[in-house]
Amino acid sequence: SRLTAQIDYQALNQYIAQARVNFGVTGLAVGIVQNGDIVFQNGYGLEDIENENNKVTTYSTFAIASLSKAFTATALSVLVDQGKLSWSDKVTTHLSYFKLNDPIVTQLITVEDLLCHRSGLKTFDGDLLWYGSKYDAKEIIKRIAKRPLEAEFRTEFGYQNIMYIAAAQIIEKVTGITWQSYLQKYFFDPLGMTSSVTSIHAFKSNQKIAHPHISGIKQEIADYSNGSGAVGIHTTVNDMTKWLNLLLFEGKVDGDSLFSNRSIRSTFEPRLPMKVSSFDEALGIHFKAYALGWKTFDYDGKKVMSHGGGLPGYISQVAIVPEEKLGIILLSNDMTSLTSALLYKLLDEFLGKKGKKKDWAVEFAKYEIGGKEQDQLYSMELLDKKMKKPVHSLPMQNYVGFYEDSMYGTAEVRIVKNNLQLTLLPSNQIFRSELEPWDKDLFKVSFNDDMLPDGLVTFNVNQKKVESFNINLPNPDFHFYKLKFVKYN
């Protein structure tokens, strides 16, 4: 490309290395392809903060979270192209048990609707159903029927993992093989993506694994197989460069067609307009839309396809600029906005806007500090609510028992070592905490999850009888406030 020659890769490498240190990110891997070649790739930092020898390379495996959605959308697109189903097929044609809270939407919703976040569910609605839970895909899909639709069907954007879980089930129904097997057979094997897996149980003994970290603390690697379709792929920068080239060359690998260009084009077509924020406007973005498994926007007069991914301890970004045959992949094993900052930095470099644009690493560092200040403010407000000498309004035994939220399932309160303990049973490994007395029927919870702040549980008492409880745990990912646990024994 006319621009590639102008790029100082050594300076770029130093910029990325320094930004990682400044952001305090444990590990990072970066890959850039252009015109079919890998023009830049490198690893920075550590796979595991407890082991100085485990340095990140382009062969380090990261969970890519929602970057998995493009694989699901492409798989369905290939099946549509092969005539095995149609975008306009009703979801219920393929999944008889699929139901949403509105019977009319249940009848109307199509395969295409599942993939572009216009179901009428709000962003992240129902994510507590799969996150760390023992529910399988079918159970998750059945339970989402209890969540009222708060958005307008087909007109409002609501980012949805559960609709992608349903999409993976459709792939299984249509092909007779699992989502995992489909990706292995039709994407990973033909592309030579030898380090890519769809479950942590498929890691090879010699696999280089970038462990998840939150605020520099190493976490257990969690299994999200029940979220297949939405999340679930673990892969490397080296493998992702092959995937990006397949997309940039519209289904061709080394000149041979793996599948038709229609399959790729279809996933890139905008389906639902998205709001352009003031931050987007500052970037010079005029239009933004969701396609199928991709977000699309204009940047410096070019069409960009991009997507972010996040799971506890992992944040990733991917972008494709089709007319420049440019693909960018950024994987980190920490919770950070660094991957977003670097995405804009790299777009500026490769689209010839060097020097005219902001220093994105500096800009995003400001946002990150702002976010941490918000969290501290919330913690202070929480502490303010504590009574000097909190006393329960009722004897401890009165709170004990089983509670049910119609969508989420069962919770149990019991006495352990003379303290009340709350467990949300579907995710009993994560969502378990001692209930620390805070004020009468208010208790503090600290769930076993470094990603979540502490929260407050309020027991609703009527005439000395505990009827239900609610959880107030503000965070951007999970809607605890929508749950109401009613006591049933």
Tab-separated table of C-alpha atoms in Angstrom:
chain	number	residue	atom	x	y	z
A	1	SER	CA	0.000	0.000	0.000
A	2	ARG	CA	1.082	3.567	-0.610
A	3	LEU	CA	1.040	4.112	3.155
A	4	THR	CA	2.784	1.030	4.470
A	5	ALA	CA	6.153	2.315	3.307
A	6	GLN	CA	5.714	5.428	5.442
A	7	ILE	CA	5.224	3.511	8.682
A	8	ASP	CA	8.084	3.426	11.146
A	9	TYR	CA	7.497	-0.013	12.668
A	10	GLN	CA	10.275	0.409	15.212
A	11	ALA	CA	8.654	3.587	16.581
A	12	LEU	CA	5.270	1.866	16.547
A	13	ASN	CA	6.674	-1.061	18.506
A	14	GLN	CA	8.133	1.308	21.119
A	15	TYR	CA	4.852	3.242	21.362
A	16	ILE	CA	2.881	0.037	22.042
A	17	ALA	CA	5.456	-1.271	24.537
A	18	GLN	CA	5.443	2.030	26.453
A	19	ALA	CA	1.639	2.320	26.406
A	20	ARG	CA	1.310	-1.164	27.915
A	21	VAL	CA	3.619	-0.165	30.777
A	22	ASN	CA	1.779	3.146	31.309
A	23	PHE	CA	-1.598	1.398	31.474
A	24	GLY	CA	-0.241	-1.273	33.828
A	25	VAL	CA	-1.515	-4.058	31.566
A	26	THR	CA	-0.167	-7.548	32.302
A	27	GLY	CA	0.089	-8.812	28.711
A	28	LEU	CA	-0.749	-7.734	25.176
A	29	ALA	CA	-0.414	-9.227	21.685
A	30	VAL	CA	-0.817	-7.252	18.458
A	31	GLY	CA	-1.115	-8.350	14.835
A	32	ILE	CA	-1.580	-6.300	11.645
A	33	VAL	CA	-2.184	-7.659	8.145
A	34	GLN	CA	-2.226	-5.702	4.913
A	35	ASN	CA	-2.639	-6.925	1.341
A	36	GLY	CA	-2.437	-10.514	2.523
A	37	ASP	CA	0.848	-10.107	4.413
A	38	ILE	CA	1.506	-9.896	8.139
A	39	VAL	CA	3.150	-6.467	8.282
A	40	PHE	CA	3.510	-6.328	12.054
A	41	GLN	CA	3.038	-8.682	14.982
A	42	ASN	CA	4.455	-8.829	18.467
A	43	GLY	CA	3.802	-9.785	22.079
A	44	TYR	CA	4.354	-7.563	25.134
A	45	GLY	CA	4.411	-8.240	28.860
A	46	LEU	CA	3.537	-11.479	30.600
A	47	GLU	CA	1.099	-14.356	30.161
A	48	ASP	CA	1.181	-14.842	33.914
A	49	ILE	CA	2.164	-12.105	36.375
A	50	GLU	CA	3.428	-14.770	38.807
A	51	ASN	CA	5.919	-16.145	36.287
A	52	GLU	CA	8.461	-13.744	34.764
A	53	ASN	CA	9.510	-16.388	32.195
A	54	ASN	CA	6.073	-16.686	30.566
A	55	LYS	CA	6.306	-13.791	28.163
A	56	VAL	CA	3.489	-13.015	25.737
A	57	THR	CA	4.236	-13.931	22.126
A	58	THR	CA	2.054	-14.041	19.022
A	59	TYR	CA	1.477	-17.723	19.917
A	60	SER	CA	-0.035	-16.918	23.339
A	61	THR	CA	-3.691	-17.980	23.620
A	62	PHE	CA	-6.248	-15.423	24.849
A	63	ALA	CA	-9.998	-15.662	25.344
A	64	ILE	CA	-11.409	-13.385	22.630
A	65	ALA	CA	-14.926	-13.221	24.119
A	66	SER	CA	-17.303	-11.426	21.730
A	67	LEU	CA	-14.911	-11.579	18.773
A	68	SER	CA	-16.410	-15.095	18.635
A	69	LYS	CA	-19.661	-13.550	17.331
A	70	ALA	CA	-18.211	-12.923	13.854
A	71	PHE	CA	-17.415	-16.647	13.587
A	72	THR	CA	-21.030	-17.515	14.457
A	73	ALA	CA	-22.398	-14.966	11.976
A	74	THR	CA	-20.036	-16.145	9.213
A	75	ALA	CA	-20.982	-19.789	9.836
A	76	LEU	CA	-24.688	-18.927	9.471
A	77	SER	CA	-23.941	-16.826	6.412
A	78	VAL	CA	-22.203	-19.789	4.767
A	79	LEU	CA	-25.213	-21.998	5.582
A	80	VAL	CA	-27.563	-19.376	4.107
A	81	ASP	CA	-25.423	-19.274	0.966
A	82	GLN	CA	-25.598	-23.087	0.759
A	83	GLY	CA	-29.403	-22.904	0.958
A	84	LYS	CA	-29.560	-24.747	4.290
A	85	LEU	CA	-31.564	-21.930	5.872
A	86	SER	CA	-32.579	-18.351	5.149
A	87	TRP	CA	-31.959	-15.098	7.027
A	88	SER	CA	-35.725	-14.578	7.097
A	89	ASP	CA	-36.413	-17.980	8.684
A	90	LYS	CA	-38.330	-17.651	11.924
A	91	VAL	CA	-36.197	-18.702	14.876
A	92	THR	CA	-39.045	-20.934	16.128
A	93	THR	CA	-38.850	-22.926	12.852
A	94	HIS	CA	-35.453	-24.192	13.996
A	95	LEU	CA	-35.754	-23.977	17.794
A	96	SER	CA	-39.233	-25.009	18.916
A	97	TYR	CA	-38.460	-24.048	22.542
A	98	PHE	CA	-37.371	-20.478	21.684
A	99	LYS	CA	-39.596	-17.867	23.322
A	100	LEU	CA	-39.383	-14.201	24.205
A	101	ASN	CA	-41.569	-12.386	26.708
A	102	ASP	CA	-43.763	-10.953	23.949
A	103	PRO	CA	-45.652	-13.633	21.938
A	104	ILE	CA	-45.807	-11.414	18.824
A	105	VAL	CA	-42.017	-10.884	18.829
A	106	THR	CA	-41.584	-14.639	19.412
A	107	GLN	CA	-43.565	-15.290	16.208
A	108	LEU	CA	-41.763	-12.648	14.148
A	109	ILE	CA	-38.112	-12.835	15.188
A	110	THR	CA	-35.822	-14.203	12.461
A	111	VAL	CA	-32.321	-15.673	12.302
A	112	GLU	CA	-31.064	-12.308	11.032
A	113	ASP	CA	-32.663	-10.486	13.995
A	114	LEU	CA	-30.696	-12.670	16.425
A	115	LEU	CA	-27.383	-11.450	15.014
A	116	CYS	CA	-27.931	-7.683	14.911
A	117	HIS	CA	-29.117	-6.951	18.447
A	118	ARG	CA	-32.669	-5.819	17.693
A	119	SER	CA	-34.647	-8.419	19.668
A	120	GLY	CA	-36.211	-5.918	22.076
A	121	LEU	CA	-34.007	-7.080	24.945
A	122	LYS	CA	-31.768	-4.421	26.459
A	123	THR	CA	-27.959	-4.551	26.330
A	124	PHE	CA	-26.624	-7.448	28.462
A	125	ASP	CA	-30.137	-8.519	29.511
A	126	GLY	CA	-30.042	-12.025	30.944
A	127	ASP	CA	-26.222	-12.345	30.969
A	128	LEU	CA	-26.392	-13.568	34.558
A	129	LEU	CA	-27.987	-16.727	33.121
A	130	TRP	CA	-24.768	-17.933	31.468
A	131	TYR	CA	-22.034	-16.155	33.432
A	132	GLY	CA	-20.411	-18.764	35.662
A	133	SER	CA	-23.650	-20.724	35.759
A	134	LYS	CA	-24.383	-24.429	35.503
A	135	TYR	CA	-27.197	-23.835	32.972
A	136	ASP	CA	-26.706	-25.277	29.492
A	137	ALA	CA	-27.529	-23.332	26.308
A	138	LYS	CA	-31.073	-24.675	26.041
A	139	GLU	CA	-31.901	-23.786	29.656
A	140	ILE	CA	-30.460	-20.259	29.207
A	141	ILE	CA	-32.594	-19.703	26.094
A	142	LYS	CA	-35.731	-20.986	27.833
A	143	ARG	CA	-35.193	-18.766	30.878
A	144	ILE	CA	-34.756	-15.514	28.926
A	145	ALA	CA	-38.484	-15.755	28.112
A	146	LYS	CA	-39.142	-14.404	31.615
A	147	ARG	CA	-37.307	-11.135	30.965
A	148	PRO	CA	-39.744	-8.405	29.797
A	149	LEU	CA	-38.744	-6.702	26.521
A	150	GLU	CA	-38.000	-3.080	27.387
A	151	ALA	CA	-36.872	-1.938	23.941
A	152	GLU	CA	-38.701	-1.647	20.621
A	153	PHE	CA	-38.341	-4.769	18.470
A	154	ARG	CA	-36.222	-4.133	15.335
A	155	THR	CA	-35.741	-0.429	16.034
A	156	GLU	CA	-33.577	-0.224	19.154
A	157	PHE	CA	-30.067	-1.567	19.634
A	158	GLY	CA	-29.707	-3.895	22.643
A	159	TYR	CA	-26.425	-5.825	22.682
A	160	GLN	CA	-27.362	-9.455	23.193
A	161	ASN	CA	-25.256	-12.483	24.099
A	162	ILE	CA	-28.199	-14.835	24.568
A	163	MET	CA	-29.458	-14.287	21.025
A	164	TYR	CA	-26.014	-15.443	19.816
A	165	ILE	CA	-26.245	-18.501	22.059
A	166	ALA	CA	-29.539	-19.233	20.268
A	167	ALA	CA	-27.821	-18.650	16.890
A	168	ALA	CA	-25.230	-21.332	17.752
A	169	GLN	CA	-28.068	-23.729	18.576
A	170	ILE	CA	-29.523	-23.082	15.107
A	171	ILE	CA	-26.159	-24.013	13.546
A	172	GLU	CA	-26.314	-27.276	15.502
A	173	LYS	CA	-29.912	-27.938	14.418
A	174	VAL	CA	-29.211	-27.250	10.725
A	175	THR	CA	-25.876	-29.092	10.440
A	176	GLY	CA	-26.308	-31.883	12.987
A	177	ILE	CA	-22.913	-31.033	14.530
A	178	THR	CA	-22.036	-28.760	17.435
A	179	TRP	CA	-21.005	-25.120	17.028
A	180	GLN	CA	-17.557	-26.181	18.297
A	181	SER	CA	-17.221	-28.950	15.677
A	182	TYR	CA	-18.485	-26.680	12.913
A	183	LEU	CA	-15.840	-24.015	13.611
A	184	GLN	CA	-13.122	-26.661	13.883
A	185	LYS	CA	-14.054	-28.389	10.616
A	186	TYR	CA	-14.881	-25.396	8.421
A	187	PHE	CA	-12.739	-22.553	9.822
A	188	PHE	CA	-9.903	-23.604	12.136
A	189	ASP	CA	-8.673	-26.673	10.219
A	190	PRO	CA	-8.786	-25.241	6.652
A	191	LEU	CA	-7.156	-21.977	7.814
A	192	GLY	CA	-4.468	-23.716	9.848
A	193	MET	CA	-5.652	-22.020	13.055
A	194	THR	CA	-3.885	-24.723	15.052
A	195	SER	CA	-3.915	-22.950	18.442
A	196	SER	CA	-7.620	-22.033	18.370
A	197	VAL	CA	-10.033	-23.851	20.696
A	198	THR	CA	-13.668	-23.425	21.693
A	199	SER	CA	-13.273	-24.650	25.271
A	200	ILE	CA	-10.553	-24.506	27.900
A	201	HIS	CA	-10.852	-28.294	28.099
A	202	ALA	CA	-9.451	-28.483	24.552
A	203	PHE	CA	-6.114	-26.810	25.402
A	204	LYS	CA	-3.150	-28.909	24.314
A	205	SER	CA	-0.552	-29.833	26.934
A	206	ASN	CA	2.053	-27.493	25.422
A	207	GLN	CA	-0.342	-24.578	24.776
A	208	LYS	CA	1.006	-21.132	25.679
A	209	ILE	CA	-1.813	-19.613	27.749
A	210	ALA	CA	-2.195	-15.932	28.589
A	211	HIS	CA	-3.928	-16.162	31.971
A	212	PRO	CA	-6.656	-13.632	32.813
A	213	HIS	CA	-5.791	-10.788	35.224
A	214	ILE	CA	-7.906	-8.181	36.971
A	215	SER	CA	-6.000	-5.175	38.347
A	216	GLY	CA	-2.794	-7.167	38.052
A	217	ILE	CA	-4.173	-10.144	40.019
A	218	LYS	CA	-4.104	-13.507	38.247
A	219	GLN	CA	-7.511	-15.202	37.929
A	220	GLU	CA	-8.608	-18.778	37.401
A	221	ILE	CA	-9.305	-19.543	33.724
A	222	ALA	CA	-13.077	-19.972	33.536
A	223	ASP	CA	-15.076	-22.131	31.154
A	224	TYR	CA	-17.771	-20.289	29.185
A	225	SER	CA	-18.835	-23.184	26.946
A	226	ASN	CA	-22.493	-22.550	27.809
A	227	GLY	CA	-22.062	-19.159	26.107
A	228	SER	CA	-20.919	-20.741	22.833
A	229	GLY	CA	-21.934	-18.622	19.887
A	230	ALA	CA	-21.542	-15.377	21.826
A	231	VAL	CA	-18.193	-16.012	23.517
A	232	GLY	CA	-16.069	-19.109	23.866
A	233	ILE	CA	-13.142	-18.961	21.428
A	234	HIS	CA	-9.557	-18.919	22.738
A	235	THR	CA	-6.995	-18.058	20.094
A	236	THR	CA	-3.718	-16.341	19.247
A	237	VAL	CA	-2.729	-13.273	17.249
A	238	ASN	CA	-0.998	-15.616	14.809
A	239	ASP	CA	-4.246	-17.536	14.160
A	240	MET	CA	-6.374	-14.387	14.027
A	241	THR	CA	-4.249	-12.905	11.230
A	242	LYS	CA	-5.306	-15.933	9.106
A	243	TRP	CA	-8.968	-15.311	9.937
A	244	LEU	CA	-8.652	-11.598	9.072
A	245	ASN	CA	-7.063	-12.395	5.704
A	246	LEU	CA	-9.889	-14.824	4.920
A	247	LEU	CA	-12.387	-11.992	5.551
A	248	LEU	CA	-10.378	-9.373	3.669
A	249	PHE	CA	-10.122	-11.675	0.649
A	250	GLU	CA	-13.837	-12.529	0.871
A	251	GLY	CA	-13.581	-16.237	1.553
A	252	LYS	CA	-10.379	-17.002	-0.384
A	253	VAL	CA	-7.278	-18.581	1.134
A	254	ASP	CA	-4.146	-18.539	-1.040
A	255	GLY	CA	-6.348	-17.932	-4.060
A	256	ASP	CA	-8.664	-20.893	-3.326
A	257	SER	CA	-12.248	-20.245	-2.297
A	258	LEU	CA	-13.080	-21.615	1.139
A	259	PHE	CA	-16.573	-20.221	0.635
A	260	SER	CA	-18.310	-17.617	-1.519
A	261	ASN	CA	-17.719	-13.885	-1.202
A	262	ARG	CA	-21.477	-13.447	-0.655
A	263	SER	CA	-21.075	-15.091	2.744
A	264	ILE	CA	-18.583	-12.466	3.873
A	265	ARG	CA	-20.332	-9.493	2.270
A	266	SER	CA	-23.576	-10.424	3.915
A	267	THR	CA	-22.082	-10.231	7.424
A	268	PHE	CA	-20.544	-6.827	6.623
A	269	GLU	CA	-23.810	-5.170	5.529
A	270	PRO	CA	-25.179	-2.674	8.085
A	271	ARG	CA	-28.515	-3.839	9.541
A	272	LEU	CA	-29.311	-1.522	12.441
A	273	PRO	CA	-28.248	2.111	12.930
A	274	MET	CA	-26.464	2.856	16.205
A	275	LYS	CA	-26.271	6.154	18.061
A	276	VAL	CA	-23.215	8.265	17.335
A	277	SER	CA	-21.900	9.471	20.706
A	278	SER	CA	-20.092	12.756	21.341
A	279	PHE	CA	-16.927	10.671	21.720
A	280	ASP	CA	-17.542	9.156	18.242
A	281	GLU	CA	-18.048	12.643	16.819
A	282	ALA	CA	-14.733	13.729	18.312
A	283	LEU	CA	-13.191	10.845	16.353
A	284	GLY	CA	-14.749	12.188	13.150
A	285	ILE	CA	-17.310	9.360	12.950
A	286	HIS	CA	-20.579	10.283	11.201
A	287	PHE	CA	-22.331	6.907	10.935
A	288	LYS	CA	-22.366	3.784	13.025
A	289	ALA	CA	-24.369	0.596	12.546
A	290	TYR	CA	-24.394	-3.032	13.568
A	291	ALA	CA	-24.000	-5.605	10.806
A	292	LEU	CA	-23.868	-9.339	11.666
A	293	GLY	CA	-21.246	-9.964	14.336
A	294	TRP	CA	-19.582	-6.669	13.374
A	295	LYS	CA	-19.979	-3.024	14.217
A	296	THR	CA	-19.379	-0.751	11.243
A	297	PHE	CA	-18.512	2.955	11.125
A	298	ASP	CA	-16.796	5.517	8.915
A	299	TYR	CA	-13.296	6.674	9.843
A	300	ASP	CA	-11.307	9.125	7.735
A	301	GLY	CA	-13.676	8.424	4.841
A	302	LYS	CA	-13.131	4.670	5.014
A	303	LYS	CA	-15.540	1.916	6.031
A	304	VAL	CA	-14.303	0.138	9.159
A	305	MET	CA	-15.663	-3.150	10.505
A	306	SER	CA	-14.775	-3.665	14.135
A	307	HIS	CA	-15.713	-5.427	17.349
A	308	GLY	CA	-14.622	-5.524	20.959
A	309	GLY	CA	-14.559	-8.468	23.319
A	310	GLY	CA	-14.479	-8.642	27.089
A	311	LEU	CA	-14.545	-11.355	29.753
A	312	PRO	CA	-13.131	-11.144	33.282
A	313	GLY	CA	-9.403	-10.670	32.759
A	314	TYR	CA	-9.507	-10.329	28.959
A	315	ILE	CA	-10.198	-7.374	26.638
A	316	SER	CA	-9.765	-7.602	22.852
A	317	GLN	CA	-10.345	-5.493	19.744
A	318	VAL	CA	-10.453	-6.342	16.055
A	319	ALA	CA	-10.868	-4.102	13.006
A	320	ILE	CA	-10.946	-4.537	9.247
A	321	VAL	CA	-10.705	-1.793	6.607
A	322	PRO	CA	-11.828	-3.709	3.477
A	323	GLU	CA	-10.725	-1.178	0.830
A	324	GLU	CA	-7.224	-0.966	2.341
A	325	LYS	CA	-7.076	-4.776	2.777
A	326	LEU	CA	-6.081	-3.918	6.348
A	327	GLY	CA	-6.778	-6.012	9.446
A	328	ILE	CA	-5.842	-5.286	13.075
A	329	ILE	CA	-6.065	-7.613	16.082
A	330	LEU	CA	-5.318	-6.620	19.696
A	331	LEU	CA	-5.551	-9.108	22.572
A	332	SER	CA	-4.919	-8.384	26.259
A	333	ASN	CA	-5.114	-10.445	29.435
A	334	ASP	CA	-6.179	-7.590	31.701
A	335	MET	CA	-9.173	-5.261	32.085
A	336	THR	CA	-8.146	-2.193	30.112
A	337	SER	CA	-9.132	0.402	27.527
A	338	LEU	CA	-5.610	0.157	26.074
A	339	THR	CA	-6.800	-2.099	23.233
A	340	SER	CA	-9.290	0.603	22.133
A	341	ALA	CA	-6.652	3.337	22.375
A	342	LEU	CA	-4.250	1.302	20.245
A	343	LEU	CA	-6.961	0.494	17.703
A	344	TYR	CA	-7.425	4.207	16.925
A	345	LYS	CA	-3.678	4.783	17.003
A	346	LEU	CA	-3.165	2.023	14.393
A	347	LEU	CA	-6.047	3.224	12.207
A	348	ASP	CA	-4.473	6.696	12.226
A	349	GLU	CA	-1.075	5.279	11.273
A	350	PHE	CA	-2.392	3.130	8.432
A	351	LEU	CA	-4.963	5.556	7.061
A	352	GLY	CA	-2.370	8.307	6.827
A	353	LYS	CA	-3.553	10.542	9.676
A	354	LYS	CA	-0.278	10.475	11.588
A	355	GLY	CA	0.351	13.618	13.584
A	356	LYS	CA	-3.073	15.073	12.818
A	357	LYS	CA	-4.777	12.974	15.440
A	358	LYS	CA	-4.598	12.819	19.201
A	359	ASP	CA	-2.242	10.637	21.213
A	360	TRP	CA	-4.865	7.995	21.894
A	361	ALA	CA	-2.954	6.229	24.683
A	362	VAL	CA	-2.894	9.520	26.626
A	363	GLU	CA	-6.583	10.248	25.871
A	364	PHE	CA	-7.814	6.830	26.951
A	365	ALA	CA	-5.683	6.876	30.100
A	366	LYS	CA	-7.785	9.914	31.176
A	367	TYR	CA	-11.029	7.950	30.655
A	368	GLU	CA	-9.644	5.039	32.625
A	369	ILE	CA	-8.765	7.285	35.584
A	370	GLY	CA	-12.276	8.799	35.375
A	371	GLY	CA	-13.806	5.327	35.538
A	372	LYS	CA	-11.745	4.383	38.586
A	373	GLU	CA	-12.809	7.614	40.329
A	374	GLN	CA	-16.471	6.707	39.697
A	375	ASP	CA	-15.893	3.302	41.283
A	376	GLN	CA	-14.293	4.893	44.346
A	377	LEU	CA	-17.222	7.292	44.677
A	378	TYR	CA	-19.644	4.364	44.625
A	379	SER	CA	-17.602	2.553	47.313
A	380	MET	CA	-17.720	5.669	49.501
A	381	GLU	CA	-21.505	5.983	49.069
A	382	LEU	CA	-21.859	2.326	50.011
A	383	LEU	CA	-19.784	2.779	53.164
A	384	ASP	CA	-21.819	5.856	54.134
A	385	LYS	CA	-24.937	3.708	54.424
A	386	LYS	CA	-23.454	1.561	57.217
A	387	MET	CA	-24.853	2.091	60.702
A	388	LYS	CA	-22.363	2.518	63.551
A	389	LYS	CA	-23.619	-0.676	65.216
A	390	PRO	CA	-25.843	-2.413	62.700
A	391	VAL	CA	-28.531	-4.702	64.139
A	392	HIS	CA	-30.923	-6.939	62.169
A	393	SER	CA	-34.551	-5.996	62.553
A	394	LEU	CA	-35.390	-9.711	62.894
A	395	PRO	CA	-33.720	-12.791	64.409
A	396	MET	CA	-31.159	-14.303	62.023
A	397	GLN	CA	-33.229	-17.459	61.521
A	398	ASN	CA	-36.046	-15.432	59.881
A	399	TYR	CA	-33.890	-14.614	56.837
A	400	VAL	CA	-32.894	-18.250	56.292
A	401	GLY	CA	-34.494	-20.191	53.440
A	402	PHE	CA	-34.843	-20.513	49.670
A	403	TYR	CA	-35.764	-17.641	47.356
A	404	GLU	CA	-36.643	-17.662	43.659
A	405	ASP	CA	-36.260	-15.147	40.835
A	406	SER	CA	-38.517	-16.294	37.992
A	407	MET	CA	-35.863	-15.767	35.310
A	408	TYR	CA	-32.613	-16.451	37.142
A	409	GLY	CA	-33.533	-19.289	39.490
A	410	THR	CA	-32.932	-20.100	43.145
A	411	ALA	CA	-30.964	-18.440	45.935
A	412	GLU	CA	-30.320	-19.770	49.400
A	413	VAL	CA	-29.701	-17.921	52.661
A	414	ARG	CA	-28.293	-19.985	55.508
A	415	ILE	CA	-26.332	-19.559	58.706
A	416	VAL	CA	-22.638	-20.411	58.453
A	417	LYS	CA	-20.355	-19.909	61.482
A	418	ASN	CA	-22.913	-17.673	63.146
A	419	ASN	CA	-23.242	-15.397	60.086
A	420	LEU	CA	-25.810	-15.242	57.314
A	421	GLN	CA	-24.508	-16.446	53.943
A	422	LEU	CA	-26.149	-15.868	50.557
A	423	THR	CA	-25.612	-18.157	47.546
A	424	LEU	CA	-27.148	-17.706	44.091
A	425	LEU	CA	-27.342	-21.416	43.324
A	426	PRO	CA	-26.988	-21.453	39.484
A	427	SER	CA	-23.565	-19.728	39.847
A	428	ASN	CA	-22.703	-20.954	43.319
A	429	GLN	CA	-18.921	-20.745	42.769
A	430	ILE	CA	-18.974	-17.005	42.039
A	431	PHE	CA	-22.111	-15.640	43.635
A	432	ARG	CA	-21.623	-16.650	47.237
A	433	SER	CA	-20.984	-14.232	50.076
A	434	GLU	CA	-21.324	-13.660	53.756
A	435	LEU	CA	-24.081	-11.114	54.440
A	436	GLU	CA	-22.449	-8.407	56.513
A	437	PRO	CA	-25.002	-6.472	58.631
A	438	TRP	CA	-25.200	-2.890	57.335
A	439	ASP	CA	-28.458	-1.428	58.579
A	440	LYS	CA	-31.534	-3.358	59.834
A	441	ASP	CA	-32.582	-5.393	56.743
A	442	LEU	CA	-29.672	-4.147	54.638
A	443	PHE	CA	-26.557	-6.322	54.252
A	444	LYS	CA	-23.306	-5.945	52.333
A	445	VAL	CA	-22.260	-8.688	49.858
A	446	SER	CA	-18.799	-9.300	48.428
A	447	PHE	CA	-19.153	-11.945	45.743
A	448	ASN	CA	-16.245	-14.183	44.801
A	449	ASP	CA	-15.475	-12.193	41.635
A	450	ASP	CA	-12.725	-9.590	41.357
A	451	MET	CA	-14.533	-7.928	38.464
A	452	LEU	CA	-17.528	-6.916	40.586
A	453	PRO	CA	-17.659	-4.288	43.328
A	454	ASP	CA	-19.352	-4.950	46.665
A	455	GLY	CA	-23.114	-4.582	46.719
A	456	LEU	CA	-26.049	-4.291	49.086
A	457	VAL	CA	-28.836	-6.805	49.645
A	458	THR	CA	-32.172	-5.478	50.913
A	459	PHE	CA	-34.607	-7.901	52.508
A	460	ASN	CA	-38.223	-6.785	52.133
A	461	VAL	CA	-39.978	-7.401	55.443
A	462	ASN	CA	-43.715	-7.277	56.046
A	463	GLN	CA	-45.086	-7.743	59.569
A	464	LYS	CA	-41.891	-9.404	60.803
A	465	LYS	CA	-41.961	-11.807	57.872
A	466	VAL	CA	-39.254	-11.781	55.187
A	467	GLU	CA	-40.977	-11.808	51.777
A	468	SER	CA	-38.165	-11.233	49.253
A	469	PHE	CA	-34.793	-9.621	48.627
A	470	ASN	CA	-33.163	-7.406	45.980
A	471	ILE	CA	-29.511	-6.887	45.103
A	472	ASN	CA	-28.032	-3.454	44.430
A	473	LEU	CA	-24.653	-4.028	42.798
A	474	PRO	CA	-23.932	-1.331	40.188
A	475	ASN	CA	-21.693	-2.532	37.354
A	476	PRO	CA	-21.869	-2.133	33.564
A	477	ASP	CA	-22.240	-5.826	32.734
A	478	PHE	CA	-24.834	-7.518	34.896
A	479	HIS	CA	-28.342	-6.412	35.804
A	480	PHE	CA	-28.647	-7.534	39.418
A	481	TYR	CA	-31.179	-4.756	40.014
A	482	LYS	CA	-33.684	-6.487	37.701
A	483	LEU	CA	-33.795	-9.599	39.856
A	484	LYS	CA	-36.360	-10.101	42.613
A	485	PHE	CA	-35.909	-13.154	44.800
A	486	VAL	CA	-39.185	-14.173	46.469
A	487	LYS	CA	-39.014	-16.415	49.546
A	488	TYR	CA	-40.783	-19.724	49.131
A	489	ASN	CA	-39.807	-21.653	52.268
